[in-house]
Short mmCIF file of C-alpha atoms in Angstrom, two decimals:
data_model
loop_
_atom_site.label_atom_id
_atom_site.label_comp_id
_atom_site.label_asym_id
_atom_site.label_seq_id
_atom_site.Cartn_x
_atom_site.Cartn_y
_atom_site.Cartn_z
CA MET A 17 9.97 167.90 134.75
CA ILE A 18 6.41 168.36 135.78
CA TYR A 19 7.00 170.84 138.61
CA PRO A 20 7.24 174.00 136.46
CA LEU A 21 4.17 172.99 134.45
CA ALA A 22 2.20 172.27 137.60
CA GLY A 23 3.33 175.60 139.03
CA ILE A 24 2.17 177.44 135.91
CA PHE A 25 -1.24 175.78 136.02
CA ILE A 26 -1.77 176.24 139.76
CA GLY A 27 -0.54 179.84 139.59
CA ALA A 28 -2.90 180.72 136.74
CA VAL A 29 -5.87 179.26 138.58
CA LEU A 30 -4.99 180.94 141.88
CA GLY A 31 -4.38 184.29 140.17
CA ALA A 32 -7.70 184.16 138.37
CA PHE A 33 -9.55 183.27 141.58
CA LYS A 34 -7.79 186.08 143.46
CA ALA A 35 -8.76 188.62 140.81
CA LYS A 36 -12.34 187.36 140.75
CA SER A 37 -12.61 187.56 144.54
CA LYS A 38 -11.54 191.21 144.35
CA GLY A 39 -14.28 191.91 141.80
CA GLY A 40 -12.03 191.91 138.74
CA LYS A 41 -13.15 191.78 135.15
CA PRO A 42 -11.94 189.08 132.71
CA ALA A 43 -8.94 191.20 131.68
CA ASP A 44 -7.93 191.54 135.34
CA MET A 45 -8.33 187.80 135.82
CA ALA A 46 -6.09 187.14 132.81
CA GLN A 47 -3.41 189.54 134.05
CA TRP A 48 -3.38 188.18 137.58
CA GLY A 49 -3.40 184.64 136.21
CA ALA A 50 -0.42 185.36 133.96
CA VAL A 51 1.62 186.96 136.76
CA PHE A 52 0.88 184.18 139.24
CA ALA A 53 1.66 181.58 136.56
CA MET A 54 5.07 183.13 135.98
CA ILE A 55 5.84 183.30 139.69
CA PHE A 56 4.74 179.75 140.42
CA GLY A 57 6.46 178.47 137.27
CA ILE A 58 9.78 179.92 138.42
CA ILE A 59 9.28 178.42 141.87
CA GLY A 60 8.55 175.06 140.22
CA LEU A 61 11.71 175.39 138.14
CA PHE A 62 13.81 175.97 141.26
CA ILE A 63 12.19 172.95 142.91
CA ALA A 64 13.02 170.80 139.88
CA VAL A 65 16.65 171.98 139.90
CA ILE A 66 17.00 171.32 143.63
CA ILE A 67 15.52 167.82 143.33
CA THR A 68 17.72 167.03 140.34
CA ARG A 69 20.90 168.25 142.03
CA ALA A 70 20.10 166.48 145.31
CA SER A 71 19.57 163.09 143.65
CA ILE A 72 23.11 162.82 142.29
#
């Protein structure tokens, strides 16, 4: 579904903004973006599973 993909995109953007607001360099922005993308992607995956299981 679209929830994990949306979570990855939103997480990457939020992570990059968070690193930039703390004065991070591009490598810091990439690292924070990757970590937030993984976290939000997993949350999106759980949301997709819950919605799929609840609609049966």
